mmCIF file of C-alpha atoms in Angstrom:
data_model
loop_
_atom_site.group_PDB
_atom_site.id
_atom_site.type_symbol
_atom_site.label_atom_id
_atom_site.label_comp_id
_atom_site.label_asym_id
_atom_site.label_seq_id
_atom_site.Cartn_x
_atom_site.Cartn_y
_atom_site.Cartn_z
ATOM 1 C CA MET A 1 40.243 -31.925 31.981
ATOM 2 C CA SER A 2 40.270 -30.723 28.389
ATOM 3 C CA VAL A 3 42.407 -27.809 27.300
ATOM 4 C CA SER A 4 40.629 -25.256 25.140
ATOM 5 C CA GLN A 5 42.310 -24.460 21.863
ATOM 6 C CA THR A 6 42.767 -20.973 20.483
ATOM 7 C CA PRO A 7 40.550 -20.579 17.405
ATOM 8 C CA PRO A 8 42.248 -19.809 14.092
ATOM 9 C CA ALA A 9 42.578 -16.151 13.147
ATOM 10 C CA LEU A 10 40.604 -16.855 9.969
ATOM 11 C CA ASP A 11 38.091 -19.659 9.488
ATOM 12 C CA ILE A 12 36.342 -19.333 6.142
ATOM 13 C CA ALA A 13 34.093 -21.758 4.256
ATOM 14 C CA VAL A 14 31.761 -20.136 1.731
ATOM 15 C CA ARG A 15 29.807 -21.315 -1.291
ATOM 16 C CA HIS A 16 27.943 -19.083 -3.722
ATOM 17 C CA ARG A 17 26.785 -19.538 -7.314
ATOM 18 C CA PHE A 18 26.772 -16.900 -10.034
ATOM 19 C CA PRO A 19 25.836 -17.316 -13.697
ATOM 20 C CA GLY A 20 28.865 -19.048 -15.187
ATOM 21 C CA PHE A 21 30.918 -19.023 -11.962
ATOM 22 C CA ALA A 22 30.773 -20.899 -8.657
ATOM 23 C CA LEU A 23 32.669 -19.900 -5.519
ATOM 24 C CA ASP A 24 33.536 -22.775 -3.174
ATOM 25 C CA MET A 25 36.417 -21.884 -0.860
ATOM 26 C CA SER A 26 37.431 -23.218 2.541
ATOM 27 C CA PHE A 27 40.570 -22.521 4.579
ATOM 28 C CA THR A 28 41.821 -21.644 8.042
ATOM 29 C CA ALA A 29 44.840 -19.530 8.919
ATOM 30 C CA PRO A 30 46.697 -18.626 12.126
ATOM 31 C CA ASP A 31 47.616 -15.129 13.281
ATOM 32 C CA GLY A 32 49.858 -13.136 10.985
ATOM 33 C CA VAL A 33 49.512 -12.188 7.329
ATOM 34 C CA THR A 34 47.366 -14.447 5.177
ATOM 35 C CA ALA A 35 48.030 -13.731 1.506
ATOM 36 C CA LEU A 36 45.112 -14.485 -0.805
ATOM 37 C CA PHE A 37 46.792 -15.015 -4.156
ATOM 38 C CA GLY A 38 45.154 -15.487 -7.536
ATOM 39 C CA ARG A 39 44.870 -14.081 -11.018
ATOM 40 C CA SER A 40 42.020 -11.832 -12.141
ATOM 41 C CA GLY A 41 38.767 -13.765 -12.175
ATOM 42 C CA SER A 42 39.934 -16.374 -9.650
ATOM 43 C CA GLY A 43 37.396 -15.339 -7.013
ATOM 44 C CA LYS A 44 39.483 -13.099 -4.748
ATOM 45 C CA THR A 45 37.120 -10.112 -4.881
ATOM 46 C CA THR A 46 34.056 -12.276 -4.284
ATOM 47 C CA LEU A 47 35.649 -13.810 -1.201
ATOM 48 C CA VAL A 48 36.692 -10.371 0.063
ATOM 49 C CA ASN A 49 33.121 -9.113 -0.350
ATOM 50 C CA ALA A 50 31.840 -12.086 1.641
ATOM 51 C CA LEU A 51 34.346 -11.388 4.396
ATOM 52 C CA ALA A 52 33.544 -7.666 4.498
ATOM 53 C CA GLY A 53 29.783 -8.276 4.558
ATOM 54 C CA LEU A 54 29.106 -6.899 1.082
ATOM 55 C CA LEU A 55 27.949 -10.311 -0.170
ATOM 56 C CA LYS A 56 25.771 -12.846 1.629
ATOM 57 C CA PRO A 57 26.933 -16.308 0.542
ATOM 58 C CA GLU A 58 24.372 -19.026 -0.036
ATOM 59 C CA GLU A 59 26.128 -21.373 2.374
ATOM 60 C CA GLY A 60 28.991 -21.501 4.836
ATOM 61 C CA HIS A 61 30.557 -19.431 7.580
ATOM 62 C CA VAL A 62 33.088 -16.658 8.169
ATOM 63 C CA ARG A 63 34.838 -16.375 11.545
ATOM 64 C CA VAL A 64 37.629 -14.040 12.688
ATOM 65 C CA SER A 65 39.494 -15.081 15.857
ATOM 66 C CA GLY A 66 36.477 -17.093 16.931
ATOM 67 C CA LYS A 67 33.937 -14.316 16.288
ATOM 68 C CA THR A 68 31.214 -15.351 13.829
ATOM 69 C CA LEU A 69 30.575 -12.772 11.129
ATOM 70 C CA PHE A 70 28.424 -15.026 8.963
ATOM 71 C CA ASP A 71 26.886 -18.467 9.421
ATOM 72 C CA SER A 72 24.180 -19.746 7.106
ATOM 73 C CA ARG A 73 23.083 -22.465 9.531
ATOM 74 C CA SER A 74 22.565 -20.195 12.537
ATOM 75 C CA ARG A 75 21.411 -17.327 10.301
ATOM 76 C CA VAL A 76 24.096 -14.902 11.460
ATOM 77 C CA MET A 77 24.891 -12.075 9.031
ATOM 78 C CA LEU A 78 26.588 -9.119 10.699
ATOM 79 C CA ALA A 79 26.322 -5.790 8.924
ATOM 80 C CA PRO A 80 29.622 -4.470 7.507
ATOM 81 C CA TYR A 81 29.981 -1.731 10.153
ATOM 82 C CA ARG A 82 29.642 -4.323 12.935
ATOM 83 C CA ARG A 83 32.430 -6.558 11.603
ATOM 84 C CA ARG A 84 35.249 -4.296 12.792
ATOM 85 C CA ILE A 85 37.344 -4.826 9.682
ATOM 86 C CA GLY A 86 39.886 -2.187 8.726
ATOM 87 C CA TYR A 87 39.748 -1.976 4.924
ATOM 88 C CA VAL A 88 42.630 -0.643 2.796
ATOM 89 C CA PHE A 89 41.685 -0.260 -0.874
ATOM 90 C CA GLN A 90 43.897 -0.069 -3.958
ATOM 91 C CA ASP A 91 43.558 3.699 -4.233
ATOM 92 C CA GLY A 92 43.587 4.760 -0.577
ATOM 93 C CA ARG A 93 40.204 6.540 -0.708
ATOM 94 C CA LEU A 94 41.191 9.304 1.699
ATOM 95 C CA PHE A 95 38.777 12.139 2.445
ATOM 96 C CA PRO A 96 40.025 14.935 0.148
ATOM 97 C CA HIS A 97 38.641 17.769 2.329
ATOM 98 C CA PHE A 98 40.516 16.486 5.412
ATOM 99 C CA ASN A 99 44.221 16.812 6.047
ATOM 100 C CA VAL A 100 46.209 13.729 7.053
ATOM 101 C CA ARG A 101 45.680 14.281 10.776
ATOM 102 C CA GLN A 102 41.913 14.556 10.275
ATOM 103 C CA ASN A 103 41.837 11.430 8.104
ATOM 104 C CA LEU A 104 43.633 9.548 10.866
ATOM 105 C CA THR A 105 41.402 11.069 13.537
ATOM 106 C CA TYR A 106 38.397 9.719 11.652
ATOM 107 C CA GLY A 107 39.795 6.256 12.302
ATOM 108 C CA ARG A 108 40.007 7.035 16.029
ATOM 109 C CA TRP A 109 36.441 8.369 16.001
ATOM 110 C CA PHE A 110 35.291 5.156 14.355
ATOM 111 C CA ALA A 111 37.088 3.180 17.082
ATOM 112 C CA ALA A 112 35.257 5.103 19.784
ATOM 113 C CA ARG A 113 31.960 4.550 17.960
ATOM 114 C CA ALA A 114 32.742 0.830 17.899
ATOM 115 C CA GLY A 115 33.003 0.886 21.699
ATOM 116 C CA ARG A 116 36.780 0.828 22.004
ATOM 117 C CA ARG A 117 39.119 3.360 23.516
ATOM 118 C CA PRO A 118 41.102 5.140 20.787
ATOM 119 C CA GLN A 119 44.372 4.519 22.637
ATOM 120 C CA ASP A 120 43.739 0.784 22.209
ATOM 121 C CA ALA A 121 43.683 1.112 18.431
ATOM 122 C CA ALA A 122 46.874 -0.562 17.228
ATOM 123 C CA GLY A 123 48.775 0.927 20.152
ATOM 124 C CA GLY A 124 47.701 4.552 19.784
ATOM 125 C CA PHE A 125 47.916 7.508 17.426
ATOM 126 C CA SER A 126 51.592 8.322 18.012
ATOM 127 C CA ARG A 127 52.707 4.725 17.609
ATOM 128 C CA VAL A 128 50.868 4.306 14.294
ATOM 129 C CA VAL A 129 52.179 7.624 12.951
ATOM 130 C CA ASP A 130 55.724 6.636 13.901
ATOM 131 C CA MET A 131 55.397 3.098 12.520
ATOM 132 C CA LEU A 132 54.260 4.415 9.124
ATOM 133 C CA GLY A 133 56.657 7.370 9.018
ATOM 134 C CA ILE A 134 53.943 9.977 8.374
ATOM 135 C CA SER A 135 54.519 12.527 11.168
ATOM 136 C CA HIS A 136 55.753 15.095 8.617
ATOM 137 C CA LEU A 137 52.562 14.693 6.575
ATOM 138 C CA LEU A 138 49.972 15.431 9.265
ATOM 139 C CA ASP A 139 49.057 18.939 8.075
ATOM 140 C CA ARG A 140 48.973 18.125 4.356
ATOM 141 C CA ARG A 141 45.940 17.371 2.184
ATOM 142 C CA PRO A 142 45.677 14.085 0.204
ATOM 143 C CA MET A 143 46.016 15.875 -3.151
ATOM 144 C CA THR A 144 49.598 16.874 -2.215
ATOM 145 C CA LEU A 145 50.688 13.326 -1.345
ATOM 146 C CA SER A 146 52.390 10.710 -3.515
ATOM 147 C CA GLY A 147 50.654 7.396 -4.147
ATOM 148 C CA GLY A 148 52.824 5.660 -1.569
ATOM 149 C CA GLU A 149 52.171 8.352 1.042
ATOM 150 C CA LYS A 150 48.421 8.091 0.481
ATOM 151 C CA GLN A 151 48.546 4.353 1.042
ATOM 152 C CA ARG A 152 50.500 4.777 4.270
ATOM 153 C CA VAL A 153 47.861 7.194 5.539
ATOM 154 C CA ALA A 154 45.085 4.815 4.484
ATOM 155 C CA ILE A 155 46.751 1.994 6.427
ATOM 156 C CA GLY A 156 47.079 4.270 9.463
ATOM 157 C CA ARG A 157 43.407 5.217 9.288
ATOM 158 C CA ALA A 158 42.423 1.557 9.110
ATOM 159 C CA LEU A 159 44.640 0.632 12.064
ATOM 160 C CA LEU A 160 43.284 3.473 14.191
ATOM 161 C CA SER A 161 39.732 2.210 13.732
ATOM 162 C CA ALA A 162 40.649 -0.532 16.263
ATOM 163 C CA PRO A 163 39.831 -3.392 13.867
ATOM 164 C CA ASP A 164 39.584 -7.067 14.722
ATOM 165 C CA MET A 165 41.351 -7.682 11.419
ATOM 166 C CA LEU A 166 42.924 -5.709 8.596
ATOM 167 C CA LEU A 167 41.888 -6.345 4.992
ATOM 168 C CA MET A 168 44.321 -5.088 2.356
ATOM 169 C CA ASP A 169 42.882 -5.432 -1.145
ATOM 170 C CA GLU A 170 45.860 -5.198 -3.538
ATOM 171 C CA PRO A 171 47.158 -2.026 -1.831
ATOM 172 C CA LEU A 172 50.122 -1.701 -4.213
ATOM 173 C CA ALA A 173 48.340 -2.496 -7.482
ATOM 174 C CA ALA A 174 47.833 1.163 -8.445
ATOM 175 C CA LEU A 175 51.448 2.185 -7.720
ATOM 176 C CA ASP A 176 54.429 2.256 -10.045
ATOM 177 C CA GLU A 177 57.591 0.334 -9.138
ATOM 178 C CA ALA A 178 59.252 3.326 -7.451
ATOM 179 C CA ARG A 179 56.241 3.935 -5.184
ATOM 180 C CA LYS A 180 56.014 0.212 -4.399
ATOM 181 C CA GLU A 181 59.628 0.204 -3.238
ATOM 182 C CA GLU A 182 58.828 3.281 -1.145
ATOM 183 C CA ILE A 183 55.938 1.678 0.714
ATOM 184 C CA LEU A 184 57.089 -1.950 1.027
ATOM 185 C CA PRO A 185 59.364 -1.327 4.040
ATOM 186 C CA PHE A 186 56.419 0.307 5.841
ATOM 187 C CA LEU A 187 54.171 -2.610 4.892
ATOM 188 C CA ASP A 188 56.849 -4.945 6.274
ATOM 189 C CA ARG A 189 56.766 -3.140 9.597
ATOM 190 C CA THR A 190 52.978 -2.876 9.656
ATOM 191 C CA THR A 191 52.494 -6.595 9.099
ATOM 192 C CA ARG A 192 54.940 -7.375 11.923
ATOM 193 C CA GLU A 193 53.507 -4.911 14.439
ATOM 194 C CA ALA A 194 49.801 -4.523 13.651
ATOM 195 C CA ARG A 195 48.712 -7.000 16.381
ATOM 196 C CA VAL A 196 45.661 -8.065 14.367
ATOM 197 C CA PRO A 197 45.298 -10.732 11.665
ATOM 198 C CA ILE A 198 45.737 -9.398 8.141
ATOM 199 C CA LEU A 199 44.254 -10.697 4.897
ATOM 200 C CA TYR A 200 46.471 -9.409 2.096
ATOM 201 C CA VAL A 201 44.990 -9.798 -1.386
ATOM 202 C CA SER A 202 47.509 -9.809 -4.230
ATOM 203 C CA HIS A 203 48.443 -11.217 -7.614
ATOM 204 C CA SER A 204 52.155 -10.476 -7.057
ATOM 205 C CA VAL A 205 54.298 -13.443 -6.017
ATOM 206 C CA ALA A 206 57.054 -11.054 -4.896
ATOM 207 C CA GLU A 207 54.717 -9.276 -2.448
ATOM 208 C CA VAL A 208 53.369 -12.572 -1.139
ATOM 209 C CA ALA A 209 56.878 -13.972 -0.650
ATOM 210 C CA ARG A 210 57.950 -10.885 1.251
ATOM 211 C CA LEU A 211 54.944 -10.306 3.514
ATOM 212 C CA ALA A 212 52.975 -13.507 4.055
ATOM 213 C CA THR A 213 53.063 -15.968 6.927
ATOM 214 C CA THR A 214 50.303 -18.045 5.290
ATOM 215 C CA VAL A 215 49.549 -18.301 1.555
ATOM 216 C CA VAL A 216 46.170 -19.270 0.087
ATOM 217 C CA VAL A 217 46.270 -19.795 -3.681
ATOM 218 C CA VAL A 218 42.880 -19.576 -5.412
ATOM 219 C CA ASP A 219 41.860 -20.341 -8.978
ATOM 220 C CA GLY A 220 38.480 -20.795 -10.642
ATOM 221 C CA GLY A 221 36.609 -20.132 -7.396
ATOM 222 C CA HIS A 222 38.462 -22.847 -5.462
ATOM 223 C CA VAL A 223 41.419 -23.028 -3.069
ATOM 224 C CA VAL A 224 44.268 -24.694 -4.960
ATOM 225 C CA ARG A 225 46.804 -24.776 -2.105
ATOM 226 C CA SER A 226 47.226 -23.240 1.353
ATOM 227 C CA GLY A 227 50.001 -23.312 3.924
ATOM 228 C CA SER A 228 53.273 -21.608 4.778
ATOM 229 C CA PRO A 229 55.119 -19.658 2.056
ATOM 230 C CA GLY A 230 57.951 -22.193 2.198
ATOM 231 C CA ASP A 231 55.573 -25.035 1.386
ATOM 232 C CA VAL A 232 53.195 -23.341 -1.044
ATOM 233 C CA LEU A 233 55.622 -21.308 -3.136
ATOM 234 C CA THR A 234 57.827 -24.353 -3.743
ATOM 235 C CA ASP A 235 54.985 -26.751 -4.579
ATOM 236 C CA PRO A 236 55.391 -27.718 -8.263
ATOM 237 C CA ARG A 237 51.655 -28.373 -8.517
ATOM 238 C CA ALA A 238 50.871 -24.807 -7.480
ATOM 239 C CA VAL A 239 53.158 -23.326 -10.133
ATOM 240 C CA PRO A 240 50.479 -23.097 -12.880
ATOM 241 C CA SER A 241 48.394 -20.888 -10.574
ATOM 242 C CA LEU A 242 51.374 -18.888 -9.296
ATOM 243 C CA GLY A 243 52.890 -18.374 -12.749
ATOM 244 C CA VAL A 244 55.911 -20.207 -14.126
ATOM 245 C CA ARG A 245 58.037 -17.094 -14.550
ATOM 246 C CA ASP A 246 57.546 -16.133 -10.883
ATOM 247 C CA ALA A 247 58.189 -19.608 -9.450
ATOM 248 C CA GLY A 248 60.758 -19.682 -6.685
ATOM 249 C CA ALA A 249 61.435 -20.113 -2.999
ATOM 250 C CA VAL A 250 61.970 -18.008 0.110
ATOM 251 C CA VAL A 251 64.637 -19.166 2.574
ATOM 252 C CA ALA A 252 65.518 -17.752 5.983
ATOM 253 C CA GLY A 253 69.084 -17.254 7.121
ATOM 254 C CA THR A 254 71.464 -15.205 9.232
ATOM 255 C CA ILE A 255 74.296 -12.906 8.168
ATOM 256 C CA VAL A 256 77.486 -14.460 9.534
ATOM 257 C CA ALA A 257 80.160 -12.378 7.779
ATOM 258 C CA GLN A 258 80.708 -9.193 5.788
ATOM 259 C CA HIS A 259 83.579 -9.683 3.343
ATOM 260 C CA SER A 260 85.918 -6.984 2.061
ATOM 261 C CA ASP A 261 85.073 -7.737 -1.581
ATOM 262 C CA GLY A 262 81.508 -6.474 -1.141
ATOM 263 C CA LEU A 263 79.791 -9.809 -0.445
ATOM 264 C CA SER A 264 77.713 -10.818 2.561
ATOM 265 C CA GLU A 265 77.768 -14.406 3.810
ATOM 266 C CA VAL A 266 74.405 -15.831 4.902
ATOM 267 C CA ARG A 267 74.051 -19.095 6.806
ATOM 268 C CA LEU A 268 71.134 -21.364 5.868
ATOM 269 C CA THR A 269 70.198 -24.679 7.472
ATOM 270 C CA GLY A 270 71.903 -26.558 4.635
ATOM 271 C CA GLY A 271 74.855 -24.359 3.713
ATOM 272 C CA ARG A 272 75.920 -20.786 3.076
ATOM 273 C CA LEU A 273 75.139 -18.167 0.447
ATOM 274 C CA LEU A 274 77.381 -15.367 -0.754
ATOM 275 C CA LEU A 275 75.226 -12.415 -1.830
ATOM 276 C CA PRO A 276 75.811 -8.790 -2.858
ATOM 277 C CA ARG A 277 76.432 -6.770 0.289
ATOM 278 C CA ILE A 278 73.463 -6.553 2.656
ATOM 279 C CA GLU A 279 73.577 -3.362 4.726
ATOM 280 C CA ALA A 280 73.020 -4.948 8.123
ATOM 281 C CA PRO A 281 75.266 -6.153 10.950
ATOM 282 C CA VAL A 282 76.436 -9.720 11.492
ATOM 283 C CA GLY A 283 73.739 -11.656 13.378
ATOM 284 C CA THR A 284 70.840 -10.076 11.505
ATOM 285 C CA GLY A 285 68.203 -12.456 10.235
ATOM 286 C CA VAL A 286 67.272 -12.210 6.559
ATOM 287 C CA ARG A 287 64.789 -13.761 4.156
ATOM 288 C CA VAL A 288 66.001 -14.383 0.612
ATOM 289 C CA ARG A 289 63.858 -15.009 -2.458
ATOM 290 C CA ILE A 290 65.553 -17.331 -4.954
ATOM 291 C CA GLN A 291 63.812 -17.641 -8.300
ATOM 292 C CA ALA A 292 63.603 -21.060 -9.915
ATOM 293 C CA HIS A 293 65.019 -19.935 -13.269
ATOM 294 C CA ASP A 294 68.233 -18.802 -11.510
ATOM 295 C CA VAL A 295 69.019 -22.262 -10.084
ATOM 296 C CA ILE A 296 71.165 -24.740 -12.058
ATOM 297 C CA LEU A 297 71.367 -28.444 -11.129
ATOM 298 C CA ALA A 298 74.401 -30.739 -11.297
ATOM 299 C CA ARG A 299 74.650 -34.463 -10.506
ATOM 300 C CA GLU A 300 78.245 -34.071 -9.238
ATOM 301 C CA ALA A 301 79.847 -31.301 -7.216
ATOM 302 C CA PRO A 302 81.096 -28.886 -9.907
ATOM 303 C CA SER A 303 84.476 -27.147 -9.960
ATOM 304 C CA GLY A 304 85.983 -24.313 -11.936
ATOM 305 C CA LEU A 305 82.760 -22.247 -11.945
ATOM 306 C CA SER A 306 82.350 -18.514 -11.542
ATOM 307 C CA ALA A 307 79.159 -19.161 -9.546
ATOM 308 C CA LEU A 308 79.976 -18.962 -5.846
ATOM 309 C CA ASN A 309 76.947 -20.718 -4.340
ATOM 310 C CA ILE A 310 76.823 -24.515 -4.516
ATOM 311 C CA LEU A 311 74.382 -26.203 -2.143
ATOM 312 C CA PRO A 312 73.860 -29.951 -1.586
ATOM 313 C CA VAL A 313 70.187 -30.779 -2.215
ATOM 314 C CA THR A 314 67.839 -33.723 -2.626
ATOM 315 C CA ILE A 315 65.000 -33.776 -5.162
ATOM 316 C CA THR A 316 61.666 -34.206 -3.367
ATOM 317 C CA ASP A 317 59.240 -33.634 -6.239
ATOM 318 C CA LEU A 318 59.078 -32.575 -9.861
ATOM 319 C CA LYS A 319 56.374 -31.694 -12.335
ATOM 320 C CA ARG A 320 56.557 -31.748 -16.099
ATOM 321 C CA GLY A 321 54.579 -29.003 -17.767
ATOM 322 C CA GLU A 322 52.827 -29.138 -21.110
ATOM 323 C CA GLY A 323 55.737 -27.281 -22.690
ATOM 324 C CA PRO A 324 59.471 -27.994 -22.601
ATOM 325 C CA GLY A 325 59.898 -27.143 -18.888
ATOM 326 C CA VAL A 326 60.157 -29.182 -15.692
ATOM 327 C CA VAL A 327 59.791 -27.689 -12.204
ATOM 328 C CA VAL A 328 61.920 -29.409 -9.550
ATOM 329 C CA ARG A 329 61.458 -29.074 -5.770
ATOM 330 C CA LEU A 330 64.648 -29.440 -3.727
ATOM 331 C CA ALA A 331 65.316 -30.035 -0.039
ATOM 332 C CA CYS A 332 68.345 -28.250 1.381
ATOM 333 C CA ALA A 333 68.376 -29.475 4.991
ATOM 334 C CA GLN A 334 65.301 -27.743 6.492
ATOM 335 C CA ASP A 335 64.893 -25.326 3.585
ATOM 336 C CA HIS A 336 63.282 -25.828 0.199
ATOM 337 C CA LEU A 337 64.450 -24.492 -3.144
ATOM 338 C CA MET A 338 63.019 -24.754 -6.624
ATOM 339 C CA ALA A 339 64.665 -25.123 -10.031
ATOM 340 C CA ARG A 340 63.197 -24.837 -13.514
ATOM 341 C CA VAL A 341 64.965 -26.851 -16.188
ATOM 342 C CA THR A 342 64.144 -28.199 -19.650
ATOM 343 C CA ARG A 343 62.746 -31.666 -20.240
ATOM 344 C CA ARG A 344 65.909 -32.451 -22.170
ATOM 345 C CA SER A 345 68.095 -31.595 -19.156
ATOM 346 C CA ALA A 346 65.806 -33.478 -16.757
ATOM 347 C CA ASP A 347 66.022 -36.590 -18.941
ATOM 348 C CA ALA A 348 69.778 -36.298 -19.503
ATOM 349 C CA LEU A 349 70.411 -36.015 -15.752
ATOM 350 C CA ALA A 350 67.760 -38.663 -14.930
ATOM 351 C CA LEU A 351 66.215 -36.329 -12.373
ATOM 352 C CA ALA A 352 63.809 -38.085 -10.005
ATOM 353 C CA PRO A 353 62.576 -37.808 -6.412
ATOM 354 C CA GLY A 354 65.208 -39.008 -3.941
ATOM 355 C CA LEU A 355 68.185 -38.094 -6.142
ATOM 356 C CA SER A 356 70.989 -36.168 -4.420
ATOM 357 C CA CYS A 357 72.543 -33.406 -6.481
ATOM 358 C CA HIS A 358 73.835 -29.849 -6.235
ATOM 359 C CA ALA A 359 72.037 -26.533 -6.709
ATOM 360 C CA ILE A 360 74.145 -23.750 -8.214
ATOM 361 C CA LEU A 361 73.288 -20.055 -7.867
ATOM 362 C CA LYS A 362 75.215 -17.024 -9.036
ATOM 363 C CA SER A 363 75.601 -14.400 -6.286
ATOM 364 C CA VAL A 364 74.476 -11.589 -8.574
ATOM 365 C CA ALA A 365 71.314 -13.500 -9.515
ATOM 366 C CA VAL A 366 69.718 -12.397 -6.227
ATOM 367 C CA ALA A 367 68.583 -8.783 -6.544
ATOM 368 C CA PRO A 368 68.728 -6.435 -3.523
ATOM 369 C CA GLY A 369 64.932 -6.229 -3.601
ATOM 370 C CA ASP A 370 64.753 -9.992 -2.999
ATOM 371 C CA VAL A 371 66.550 -9.800 0.361
ATOM 372 C CA TRP A 372 64.589 -8.619 3.400
ATOM 373 C CA LEU A 373 65.737 -8.048 6.942
ATOM 374 C CA ALA A 374 64.148 -10.002 9.768
ATOM 375 C CA GLU A 375 64.597 -9.795 13.516
ATOM 376 C CA PRO A 376 68.218 -10.097 14.795
ATOM 377 C CA GLU A 377 69.160 -13.411 16.372
ATOM 378 C CA MET A 378 69.129 -13.494 20.158
ATOM 379 C CA THR A 379 72.568 -14.089 21.604
ATOM 380 C CA SER A 380 73.166 -15.871 24.878
#
């Protein structure tokens, strides 16, 4: 007796030709947040239009949780309104003549029109309002809201339309850094609790590292790399598409101590990190982004350094760029790190796959914005 398998949350394979540009992308992704990452002109918008039903590809298929939205072979092409996709644009696009409550209610009306009970939409009106922290905004008009507040309302409206998936097309691109920091915690919570697959389109490695469970890197109309953030973001061969300056890794750990000198101790699978104080209790899970240019390599265990973090690592891969730099991928037990060094240093240290060495990281090199809280560990 065969056991049926759950279909992937996203199953996309589309091909379409334009004058001077050809789109040919295929990938699957499980439930969670799939980050579609690429620079301008890489094909992100074209793929989004195909997913939303605004473009009919010449060939291929688009499926969401097993539901076929487009299939060139069977001639299926669902209209956009029948795809049940909650769309969040860069600029929110709220109805200016409605207050916040009415904008959200429109999402509930759309859910009812789609044949679903409004209370089924992402858990209900009250839950969405609470999750996004917008209860105090309900009677205000969009023109009185900040950019971050508008985006939170736009996300709420999309969730309350009872979508089969949520499509976020660079939702932070139009915001300044202060507004981004305002909305990111709410995005964190939304991506954890939305209960529907999310396609998050971005050209920001920091956003992808923080939010994604799956990363799809695209360039020139093709998928360059796809997989978990830990695998993709530390792949030296994906660095040219990700951007050398933003290269780095994300590691998961647990706070195991809060020291009196203002440092928090985080346990990783291959050692411990001392970081500027993280305002969370012992036992809290965290994710830490460590940028490649902040990691120093040493063949022998160093002593007499001001840097407090020294982790034993093994080189698993390295890539020499066209310039003076070399990107090195490192295994630290079950985690992966990345270092960026000069060719001269790589040659002097004879760096090569299989070599055991030490990764050195200053505590202050990790900014507070590169540490994110996860779920607390369960205790027995």
